[in-house]
Tab-separated table of C-alpha atoms and ligand atoms in Angstrom:
chain	number	residue	atom	x	y	z
A	1	UNK	CA	0.000	0.000	0.000
A	2	UNK	CA	1.265	3.474	-0.863
A	3	UNK	CA	1.657	5.792	2.072
A	4	UNK	CA	-0.426	8.957	2.146
A	5	UNK	CA	1.660	11.898	0.960
A	6	UNK	CA	1.689	15.218	2.772
A	7	UNK	CA	2.532	18.643	1.340
A	8	UNK	CA	2.952	21.040	4.258
A	9	UNK	CA	4.615	19.810	7.436
A	10	UNK	CA	2.808	19.699	10.750
A	11	UNK	CA	4.595	21.437	13.570
A	12	UNK	CA	5.355	18.600	15.986
A	13	UNK	CA	5.953	19.572	19.612
A	14	UNK	CA	7.254	16.636	21.594
A	15	UNK	CA	6.839	16.618	25.368
A	16	UNK	CA	7.527	14.892	28.653
A	17	UNK	CA	7.209	11.777	30.781
A	18	UNK	CA	4.512	9.199	30.048
A	19	UNK	CA	2.974	11.187	27.220
A	20	UNK	CA	6.377	11.321	25.500
A	21	UNK	CA	6.450	7.516	25.615
A	22	UNK	CA	2.902	7.359	24.190
A	23	UNK	CA	3.831	9.908	21.521
A	24	UNK	CA	6.517	7.619	20.120
A	25	UNK	CA	4.267	4.551	20.230
A	26	UNK	CA	1.445	6.382	18.421
A	27	UNK	CA	3.770	7.559	15.675
A	28	UNK	CA	5.357	4.173	15.186
A	29	UNK	CA	2.226	2.038	15.325
A	30	UNK	CA	-0.559	4.253	14.037
A	31	UNK	CA	0.935	6.949	11.816
A	32	UNK	CA	4.264	6.085	10.186
A	33	UNK	CA	3.069	2.793	8.622
A	34	UNK	CA	0.283	4.660	6.796
A	35	UNK	CA	1.468	8.202	6.201
A	36	UNK	CA	4.598	9.661	4.694
A	37	UNK	CA	4.589	11.866	7.768
A	38	UNK	CA	5.996	15.338	7.267
A	39	UNK	CA	6.664	17.267	10.447
A	40	UNK	CA	8.905	20.044	11.622
A	41	UNK	CA	10.044	18.639	14.958
A	42	UNK	CA	10.505	20.683	18.131
A	43	UNK	CA	11.570	18.946	21.320
A	44	UNK	CA	9.671	20.657	24.128
A	45	UNK	CA	10.827	18.060	26.639
A	46	UNK	CA	11.944	19.864	29.791
A	47	UNK	CA	15.631	18.955	29.362
A	48	UNK	CA	15.730	20.590	25.937
A	49	UNK	CA	13.740	23.614	27.068
A	50	UNK	CA	16.361	24.055	29.765
A	51	UNK	CA	19.247	23.564	27.314
A	52	UNK	CA	17.810	26.147	24.919
A	53	UNK	CA	16.789	28.628	27.635
A	54	UNK	CA	13.215	27.904	26.525
A	55	UNK	CA	13.914	29.277	23.049
A	56	UNK	CA	12.582	26.046	21.562
A	57	UNK	CA	9.095	26.821	22.864
A	58	UNK	CA	9.039	30.233	21.249
A	59	UNK	CA	10.483	28.786	18.030
A	60	UNK	CA	7.771	26.125	17.915
A	61	UNK	CA	5.055	28.751	18.330
A	62	UNK	CA	6.583	30.853	15.545
A	63	UNK	CA	6.714	27.791	13.301
A	64	UNK	CA	3.021	27.233	14.050
A	65	UNK	CA	2.303	30.773	12.869
A	66	UNK	CA	4.226	29.998	9.705
A	67	UNK	CA	2.647	26.622	8.838
A	68	UNK	CA	-0.773	26.968	10.463
A	69	UNK	CA	-1.203	23.591	12.187
A	70	UNK	CA	0.619	22.076	15.164
A	71	UNK	CA	0.255	18.987	17.325
A	72	UNK	CA	1.584	19.114	20.869
A	73	UNK	CA	2.460	16.475	23.447
A	74	UNK	CA	1.827	17.251	27.129
A	75	UNK	CA	4.725	19.013	28.821
A	76	UNK	CA	5.888	19.594	32.384
A	77	UNK	CA	5.259	23.032	33.827
A	78	UNK	CA	8.184	23.336	36.222
A	79	UNK	CA	7.659	23.875	39.929
A	80	UNK	CA	10.135	23.776	42.822
A	81	UNK	CA	10.347	19.973	42.784
A	82	UNK	CA	11.140	19.959	39.049
A	83	UNK	CA	13.957	22.452	39.573
A	84	UNK	CA	15.870	19.748	41.461
A	85	UNK	CA	14.638	16.799	39.440
A	86	UNK	CA	15.850	18.318	36.137
A	87	UNK	CA	18.576	20.558	37.554
A	88	UNK	CA	16.973	23.573	35.860
A	89	UNK	CA	18.655	26.917	35.260
A	90	UNK	CA	15.348	28.675	35.820
A	91	UNK	CA	11.761	27.821	36.661
A	92	UNK	CA	10.693	28.026	32.995
A	93	UNK	CA	7.174	29.189	32.289
A	94	UNK	CA	4.359	26.910	31.224
A	95	UNK	CA	4.951	26.077	27.534
A	96	UNK	CA	1.215	26.216	26.924
A	97	UNK	CA	1.145	29.676	28.464
A	98	UNK	CA	4.014	30.817	26.222
A	99	UNK	CA	2.440	29.328	23.086
A	100	UNK	CA	-1.003	30.747	23.856
A	101	UNK	CA	0.468	34.171	24.539
A	102	UNK	CA	2.040	34.122	21.056
A	103	UNK	CA	-0.874	32.580	19.148
A	104	UNK	CA	-3.704	34.179	21.207
A	105	UNK	CA	-7.112	32.642	20.632
A	106	UNK	CA	-9.500	30.223	22.236
A	107	UNK	CA	-9.102	26.618	23.368
A	108	UNK	CA	-12.038	24.321	22.583
A	109	UNK	CA	-12.243	21.166	24.677
A	110	UNK	CA	-14.773	18.469	23.965
A	111	UNK	CA	-15.180	15.015	25.484
A	112	UNK	CA	-14.724	11.979	23.266
A	113	UNK	CA	-17.987	10.140	23.733
A	114	UNK	CA	-18.020	6.328	23.503
A	115	UNK	CA	-20.716	3.767	24.279
A	116	UNK	CA	-20.098	2.116	27.609
A	117	UNK	CA	-18.485	5.135	29.257
A	118	UNK	CA	-21.416	7.104	30.637
A	119	UNK	CA	-20.905	10.483	32.283
A	120	UNK	CA	-21.258	10.399	36.052
A	121	UNK	CA	-23.638	13.345	35.798
A	122	UNK	CA	-26.481	11.201	34.544
A	123	UNK	CA	-28.491	13.989	32.932
A	124	UNK	CA	-25.568	14.866	30.605
A	125	UNK	CA	-26.842	13.208	27.467
A	126	UNK	CA	-24.672	15.132	25.023
A	127	UNK	CA	-21.097	16.435	25.142
A	128	UNK	CA	-20.359	19.801	26.722
A	129	UNK	CA	-17.681	21.690	24.806
A	130	UNK	CA	-15.652	24.136	26.840
A	131	UNK	CA	-14.329	27.194	25.029
A	132	UNK	CA	-11.466	28.545	27.080
A	133	UNK	CA	-10.092	32.006	26.466
A	134	UNK	CA	-6.376	31.411	26.062
A	135	UNK	CA	-4.910	34.831	26.706
A	136	UNK	CA	-4.122	36.865	29.790
A	137	UNK	CA	-5.659	37.013	33.274
A	138	UNK	CA	-3.763	35.042	35.899
A	139	UNK	CA	-1.624	33.310	33.224
A	140	UNK	CA	0.030	36.616	32.408
A	141	UNK	CA	-0.018	37.998	35.914
A	142	UNK	CA	2.548	39.977	37.840
A	143	UNK	CA	2.772	39.164	41.508
A	144	UNK	CA	4.458	40.599	44.544
A	145	UNK	CA	5.016	39.431	48.053
A	146	UNK	CA	4.456	42.371	50.339
A	147	UNK	CA	7.090	42.276	53.062
A	148	UNK	CA	5.357	44.581	55.529
A	149	UNK	CA	3.272	47.714	56.051
A	150	UNK	CA	2.822	49.973	53.013
A	151	UNK	CA	0.426	50.951	50.235
A	152	UNK	CA	-0.076	48.826	47.118
A	153	UNK	CA	-1.484	50.682	44.081
A	154	UNK	CA	-2.458	50.063	40.483
A	155	UNK	CA	-0.814	52.712	38.290
A	156	UNK	CA	-1.496	53.275	34.602
A	157	UNK	CA	0.781	55.704	32.762
A	158	UNK	CA	-0.473	56.800	29.363
A	159	UNK	CA	1.756	57.733	26.437
A	160	UNK	CA	1.807	61.387	27.522
A	161	UNK	CA	3.031	60.339	30.934
A	162	UNK	CA	-0.274	61.029	32.747
A	163	UNK	CA	-0.959	58.662	35.589
A	164	UNK	CA	-4.171	57.196	36.949
A	165	UNK	CA	-4.129	55.285	40.216
A	166	UNK	CA	-6.229	52.978	42.345
A	167	UNK	CA	-5.241	51.894	45.803
A	168	UNK	CA	-5.313	48.115	46.009
A	169	UNK	CA	-4.724	47.850	49.731
A	170	UNK	CA	-3.132	49.660	52.616
A	171	UNK	CA	-1.057	46.923	54.166
A	172	UNK	CA	-0.467	46.998	57.906
A	173	UNK	CA	1.457	43.727	57.801
A	174	UNK	CA	2.924	41.312	55.174
A	175	UNK	CA	0.683	40.079	52.391
A	176	UNK	CA	0.461	39.450	48.661
A	177	UNK	CA	-0.756	41.294	45.538
A	178	UNK	CA	-1.396	40.325	41.945
A	179	UNK	CA	-1.831	42.350	38.754
A	180	UNK	CA	-3.629	40.947	35.720
A	181	UNK	CA	-4.572	42.278	32.324
A	182	UNK	CA	-6.441	41.492	29.187
A	183	UNK	CA	-6.973	43.371	25.948
A	184	UNK	CA	-10.214	44.287	24.209
A	185	UNK	CA	-8.834	42.828	20.994
A	186	UNK	CA	-8.215	39.452	22.610
A	187	UNK	CA	-11.630	39.383	24.285
A	188	UNK	CA	-13.263	40.303	20.975
A	189	UNK	CA	-11.512	37.492	19.160
A	190	UNK	CA	-12.461	35.121	21.997
A	191	UNK	CA	-16.105	36.140	21.606
A	192	UNK	CA	-16.023	35.777	17.818
A	193	UNK	CA	-14.327	32.375	18.037
A	194	UNK	CA	-17.082	31.182	20.390
A	195	UNK	CA	-19.989	32.517	18.319
A	196	UNK	CA	-18.396	31.172	15.152
A	197	UNK	CA	-17.845	27.739	16.676
A	198	UNK	CA	-21.435	27.722	17.962
A	199	UNK	CA	-22.734	28.485	14.475
A	200	UNK	CA	-20.477	25.951	12.761
A	201	UNK	CA	-21.353	23.159	15.219
A	202	UNK	CA	-24.997	24.310	15.639
A	203	UNK	CA	-24.871	24.433	19.412
A	204	UNK	CA	-26.089	26.997	21.946
A	205	UNK	CA	-23.473	29.146	23.621
A	206	UNK	CA	-23.358	29.797	27.368
A	207	UNK	CA	-21.021	32.287	28.971
A	208	UNK	CA	-20.523	33.196	32.607
A	209	UNK	CA	-18.278	35.581	34.499
A	210	UNK	CA	-18.271	37.417	37.827
A	211	UNK	CA	-19.429	40.800	36.533
A	212	UNK	CA	-21.323	41.692	39.721
A	213	UNK	CA	-18.103	41.662	41.753
A	214	UNK	CA	-15.640	42.584	39.009
A	215	UNK	CA	-17.495	45.593	37.636
A	216	UNK	CA	-14.773	46.632	35.193
A	217	UNK	CA	-12.711	43.543	34.408
A	218	UNK	CA	-15.343	40.815	34.079
A	219	UNK	CA	-18.017	43.296	33.051
A	220	UNK	CA	-15.941	44.151	29.996
A	221	UNK	CA	-16.065	40.502	28.942
A	222	UNK	CA	-19.844	40.474	29.361
A	223	UNK	CA	-20.307	43.727	27.404
A	224	UNK	CA	-18.034	42.714	24.531
A	225	UNK	CA	-19.794	39.374	24.128
A	226	UNK	CA	-23.211	41.061	24.140
A	227	UNK	CA	-22.208	43.700	21.628
A	228	UNK	CA	-20.624	41.250	19.201
A	229	UNK	CA	-23.580	38.910	19.564
A	230	UNK	CA	-26.119	41.591	18.713
A	231	UNK	CA	-24.134	43.173	15.898
A	232	UNK	CA	-22.698	40.114	14.194
A	233	UNK	CA	-24.334	36.859	15.226
A	234	UNK	CA	-27.888	37.311	16.499
A	235	UNK	CA	-29.426	36.891	13.060
A	236	UNK	CA	-27.526	33.672	12.382
A	237	UNK	CA	-28.355	32.354	15.841
A	238	UNK	CA	-32.059	33.135	15.341
A	239	UNK	CA	-32.065	31.529	11.921
A	240	UNK	CA	-30.506	28.357	13.314
A	241	UNK	CA	-32.689	28.388	16.430
A	242	UNK	CA	-29.640	28.797	18.661
A	243	UNK	CA	-29.437	30.646	21.948
A	244	UNK	CA	-26.718	32.831	23.447
A	245	UNK	CA	-27.103	32.776	27.195
A	246	UNK	CA	-25.144	34.905	29.681
A	247	UNK	CA	-25.312	34.532	33.433
A	248	UNK	CA	-23.136	34.796	36.527
A	249	UNK	CA	-20.474	32.091	36.615
A	250	UNK	CA	-21.941	30.551	39.796
A	251	UNK	CA	-25.383	30.369	38.229
A	252	UNK	CA	-23.882	28.801	35.110
A	253	UNK	CA	-22.063	26.180	37.166
A	254	UNK	CA	-25.291	25.286	38.972
A	255	UNK	CA	-27.209	25.044	35.692
A	256	UNK	CA	-24.508	22.926	34.054
A	257	UNK	CA	-25.065	20.228	36.653
A	258	UNK	CA	-28.759	20.076	35.744
A	259	UNK	CA	-28.373	20.466	31.988
A	260	UNK	CA	-28.574	17.873	29.220
A	261	UNK	CA	-25.411	19.022	27.458
A	262	UNK	CA	-25.053	19.642	23.738
A	263	UNK	CA	-23.852	23.240	24.065
A	264	UNK	CA	-20.645	25.255	24.255
A	265	UNK	CA	-19.627	26.751	27.564
A	266	UNK	CA	-17.409	29.797	27.078
A	267	UNK	CA	-15.073	30.293	30.028
A	268	UNK	CA	-12.533	32.894	30.977
A	269	UNK	CA	-8.998	31.544	31.044
A	270	UNK	CA	-8.869	30.294	34.638
A	271	UNK	CA	-12.463	29.044	34.726
A	272	UNK	CA	-11.758	27.071	31.562
A	273	UNK	CA	-8.592	25.561	32.997
A	274	UNK	CA	-10.387	24.304	36.085
A	275	UNK	CA	-13.806	23.489	34.658
A	276	UNK	CA	-12.496	21.523	31.690
A	277	UNK	CA	-10.841	19.092	34.113
A	278	UNK	CA	-14.124	18.754	35.974
A	279	UNK	CA	-16.180	18.264	32.820
A	280	UNK	CA	-13.730	15.780	31.288
A	281	UNK	CA	-13.504	13.727	34.490
A	282	UNK	CA	-17.278	13.676	34.738
A	283	UNK	CA	-17.529	12.503	31.130
A	284	UNK	CA	-15.253	9.598	31.978
A	285	UNK	CA	-11.582	10.358	32.028
A	286	UNK	CA	-9.152	13.215	31.556
A	287	UNK	CA	-7.752	11.070	28.787
A	288	UNK	CA	-11.019	11.291	26.818
A	289	UNK	CA	-10.915	15.046	26.204
A	290	UNK	CA	-9.744	16.714	23.016
A	291	UNK	CA	-8.268	20.171	22.995
A	292	UNK	CA	-7.572	22.589	20.172
A	293	UNK	CA	-6.321	26.155	20.299
A	294	UNK	CA	-7.840	28.249	17.516
A	295	UNK	CA	-6.175	31.612	16.990
A	296	UNK	CA	-8.020	34.611	15.555
A	297	UNK	CA	-6.043	34.332	12.318
A	298	UNK	CA	-7.051	30.706	11.833
A	299	UNK	CA	-4.062	28.852	13.283
A	300	UNK	CA	-4.690	25.503	14.972
A	301	UNK	CA	-2.759	23.773	17.729
A	302	UNK	CA	-4.038	20.343	18.804
A	303	UNK	CA	-3.192	18.618	22.077
A	304	UNK	CA	-4.549	16.354	24.790
A	305	UNK	CA	-6.225	18.125	27.695
A	306	UNK	CA	-4.381	16.093	30.344
A	307	UNK	CA	-0.819	16.374	31.652
A	308	UNK	CA	2.243	14.166	31.391
A	309	UNK	CA	0.811	11.492	33.746
A	310	UNK	CA	3.811	11.669	36.028
A	311	UNK	CA	2.688	8.903	38.416
A	312	UNK	CA	2.498	6.372	35.587
A	313	UNK	CA	5.879	7.487	34.258
A	314	UNK	CA	7.651	6.777	37.551
A	315	UNK	CA	6.119	3.293	37.504
A	316	UNK	CA	7.221	2.863	33.914
A	317	UNK	CA	10.774	3.875	34.848
A	318	UNK	CA	10.770	1.182	37.530
A	319	UNK	CA	9.845	-1.337	34.850
A	320	UNK	CA	6.281	-1.735	36.128
A	321	UNK	CA	3.452	-2.154	33.653
A	322	UNK	CA	1.327	0.935	33.035
A	323	UNK	CA	-2.018	1.274	31.371
A	324	UNK	CA	-1.992	4.917	30.363
A	325	UNK	CA	-4.773	5.988	28.049
A	326	UNK	CA	-3.471	7.376	24.720
A	327	UNK	CA	-6.870	8.359	23.264
A	328	UNK	CA	-6.643	12.145	23.715
A	329	UNK	CA	-3.126	12.144	22.262
A	330	UNK	CA	-4.293	10.072	19.286
A	331	UNK	CA	-7.145	12.546	18.742
A	332	UNK	CA	-4.675	15.422	18.886
A	333	UNK	CA	-2.801	13.838	15.976
A	334	UNK	CA	-5.953	13.054	14.012
A	335	UNK	CA	-7.289	16.576	14.591
A	336	UNK	CA	-4.071	18.055	13.238
A	337	UNK	CA	-3.853	15.654	10.287
A	338	UNK	CA	-7.498	16.260	9.369
A	339	UNK	CA	-7.016	20.027	9.455
A	340	UNK	CA	-3.783	19.756	7.421
A	341	UNK	CA	-5.669	17.588	4.940
A	342	UNK	CA	-8.469	20.155	4.675
A	343	UNK	CA	-6.082	23.080	4.236
A	344	UNK	CA	-3.936	21.300	1.657
A	345	UNK	CA	-6.836	19.616	-0.136
A	346	UNK	CA	-5.596	16.096	0.692
A	347	UNK	CA	-8.837	14.165	1.138
A	348	UNK	CA	-6.964	10.957	1.921
A	349	UNK	CA	-5.360	12.514	4.966
A	350	UNK	CA	-8.711	13.628	6.399
A	351	UNK	CA	-10.206	10.198	5.649
A	352	UNK	CA	-7.280	8.529	7.410
A	353	UNK	CA	-7.857	10.739	10.476
A	354	UNK	CA	-11.542	9.778	10.523
A	355	UNK	CA	-10.658	6.096	10.202
A	356	UNK	CA	-8.185	6.280	13.091
A	357	UNK	CA	-10.749	8.073	15.299
A	358	UNK	CA	-13.338	5.430	14.473
A	359	UNK	CA	-10.895	2.555	15.049
A	360	UNK	CA	-10.043	4.020	18.458
A	361	UNK	CA	-13.677	4.406	19.522
A	362	UNK	CA	-14.591	0.931	18.218
A	363	UNK	CA	-11.709	-0.682	20.076
A	364	UNK	CA	-13.077	0.686	23.355
A	365	UNK	CA	-16.662	-0.188	22.462
A	366	UNK	CA	-15.530	-3.754	21.711
A	367	UNK	CA	-14.410	-4.023	25.326
A	368	UNK	CA	-10.660	-3.463	24.893
A	369	UNK	CA	-9.499	-0.503	26.926
A	370	UNK	CA	-6.999	0.967	29.364
A	371	UNK	CA	-7.406	0.715	33.123
A	372	UNK	CA	-8.842	4.202	33.682
A	373	UNK	CA	-11.778	3.328	31.413
A	374	UNK	CA	-12.164	-0.242	32.677
A	375	UNK	CA	-12.790	1.206	36.148
A	376	UNK	CA	-15.800	3.188	34.977
A	377	UNK	CA	-17.251	1.326	32.025
A	378	UNK	CA	-20.729	-0.157	32.017
A	379	UNK	CA	-19.604	-2.757	29.462
A	380	UNK	CA	-19.179	-6.350	30.552
A	381	UNK	CA	-16.384	-8.726	29.501
A	382	UNK	CA	-13.765	-6.026	29.422
A	383	UNK	CA	-10.133	-6.693	28.548
A	384	UNK	CA	-7.740	-4.306	30.293
A	385	UNK	CA	-4.708	-3.651	28.139
A	386	UNK	CA	-1.490	-1.805	28.766
A	387	UNK	CA	-0.807	1.231	26.598
A	388	UNK	CA	1.112	-0.743	24.018
A	389	UNK	CA	-1.458	-3.535	23.808
A	390	UNK	CA	-4.253	-0.997	23.444
A	391	UNK	CA	-2.459	0.859	20.663
A	392	UNK	CA	-1.797	-2.469	18.890
A	393	UNK	CA	-5.498	-3.351	19.163
A	394	UNK	CA	-6.366	-0.005	17.559
A	395	UNK	CA	-3.868	-0.688	14.778
A	396	UNK	CA	-5.539	-4.019	14.028
A	397	UNK	CA	-8.912	-2.318	13.599
A	398	UNK	CA	-7.391	0.486	11.602
A	399	UNK	CA	-5.825	-1.984	9.187
A	400	UNK	CA	-9.206	-3.647	8.827
A	401	UNK	CA	-10.737	-0.327	7.855
A	402	UNK	CA	-8.116	0.810	5.368
B	501	NAP	P1	-2.005	14.612	34.730
B	501	NAP	O1	-0.763	14.286	34.017
B	501	NAP	O2	-3.139	15.040	33.910
B	501	NAP	O3	-2.422	13.336	35.592
B	501	NAP	C1	-3.250	13.379	36.728
B	501	NAP	C2	-3.869	12.018	36.973
B	501	NAP	O4	-4.963	11.830	36.082
B	501	NAP	C3	-2.948	10.848	36.703
B	501	NAP	O5	-2.134	10.567	37.813
B	501	NAP	C4	-3.920	9.769	36.330
B	501	NAP	O6	-4.574	9.233	37.485
B	501	NAP	C5	-4.974	10.523	35.558
B	501	NAP	N1	-4.645	10.600	34.124
B	501	NAP	C6	-4.362	11.709	33.390
B	501	NAP	N2	-4.141	11.398	32.125
B	501	NAP	C7	-4.309	10.061	32.016
B	501	NAP	C8	-4.182	9.143	30.949
B	501	NAP	N3	-3.855	9.548	29.725
B	501	NAP	N4	-4.394	7.831	31.209
B	501	NAP	C9	-4.719	7.416	32.432
B	501	NAP	N5	-4.839	8.236	33.496
B	501	NAP	C10	-4.630	9.551	33.291
B	501	NAP	O7	-1.732	15.753	35.794
B	501	NAP	P2	-0.568	15.911	36.891
B	501	NAP	O8	-0.075	14.581	37.335
B	501	NAP	O9	-1.141	16.854	37.849
B	501	NAP	O10	0.572	16.648	36.126
B	501	NAP	C11	1.732	16.000	35.631
B	501	NAP	C12	2.534	16.999	34.837
B	501	NAP	O11	1.794	17.408	33.705
B	501	NAP	C13	2.871	18.252	35.605
B	501	NAP	O12	4.260	18.511	35.498
B	501	NAP	C14	2.079	19.354	34.915
B	501	NAP	O13	2.801	20.553	34.872
B	501	NAP	C15	1.878	18.804	33.546
B	501	NAP	N6	0.650	19.256	32.855
B	501	NAP	C16	0.765	19.526	31.535
B	501	NAP	C17	-0.330	19.877	30.789
B	501	NAP	C18	-0.162	20.151	29.326
B	501	NAP	O14	0.936	20.101	28.810
B	501	NAP	N7	-1.222	20.426	28.612
B	501	NAP	C19	-1.599	19.923	31.390
B	501	NAP	C20	-1.697	19.610	32.757
B	501	NAP	C21	-0.563	19.263	33.468
B	501	NAP	P3	-4.053	7.960	38.300
B	501	NAP	O15	-2.680	8.301	38.758
B	501	NAP	O16	-5.035	7.846	39.401
B	501	NAP	O17	-4.045	6.774	37.370
B	502	MG	MG1	-5.781	22.397	34.029
């Protein structure tokens, strides 16, 4: 069989720990035998980020701007423990944070729904897609530890040198402060990405923030969404019978638990970070959640929503068997290949991506799965496989389909 030819390379961002092991297995078993895979490779493993003073992360984001589509493996965000473990020169920033700051845009996360893995919220009949704003707020914050008594202020200096000030707090004793920002342009593109995605997937859009408490910051998000909705999308929404619904974030959270699903939930950056883990766990497993960053200029970066699965990696290093679920990482690759196929007009590539998705879902539905899914499935006669065995079982089905 001839391998599928590619024209433009995918930007390939390799990562860390257990997901780096899965990455290699997926390429070798599920991609390279079928595709003449063209990638521009960037090693975002922590050791190489440290060696390159994190330049590799910036370079990979720039390459994504150049080529348009990237696929990323999960990466370690260093903390104090990692400083020692990897003997780091610096506590490098979160690669996702760096990439999102360069590409801007919105992250859409949707659960991969399979028969036999029912959400633990039993009224969730359809997937809930989280649209996470991927710029600013606490991810671009500036923080200070306040050593003792004194006044903390917000100061804005305009281009003419005029200052405006707000007192944050008059400290009488040590404390902490944090400064955050966002830009109207980024919020506008977040809003447009959400409305656009709602229209293209024909789903309602919900959005919540804390505008009653944050009368300027969060209220700006609310106002921008409303304005863009009325000016640019209301007609399309009406024509498609779709609803845009804004409420306080706490009200939204309460309603989500009672809802049937089948809509997009737009979240500010932090809310999206936290809530997507909740939603994906409730739909089954963190490993059953897809994630794609869509930038305002139409650049796509696909990844899994989970981390590097450190606990499994340490077991793996000790030679113990692990059953880490590769599904979200497989879907990151298929998402990227499908998009590359669409952009380059290579129908075969998109069809291959669909076949691999289907083979993956069917493997689970046939009762072959990793341990995380076996623990929660309603299927009987389940075979628990290790990562390698599971990937091999997918390959068998894929070969049957092609
Ligand atoms: P994690 O890697 O998502 O894993 C947390 C736990 O969730 C695991 O211990 C495992 O539970 C379960 N899990 C997650 N993915 C799984 C999979 N594919 N198959 C089976 N079980 C899975 O989060 P973490 O352990 O908090 O973080 C580890 C590292 O990942 C950190 O250094 C963090 O900075 C990084 N991280 C990266 C990204 C990213 O690059 N996008 C996102 C989040 C975290 P059990 O142990 O109970 O089996
Ligand atoms: Mg998170």
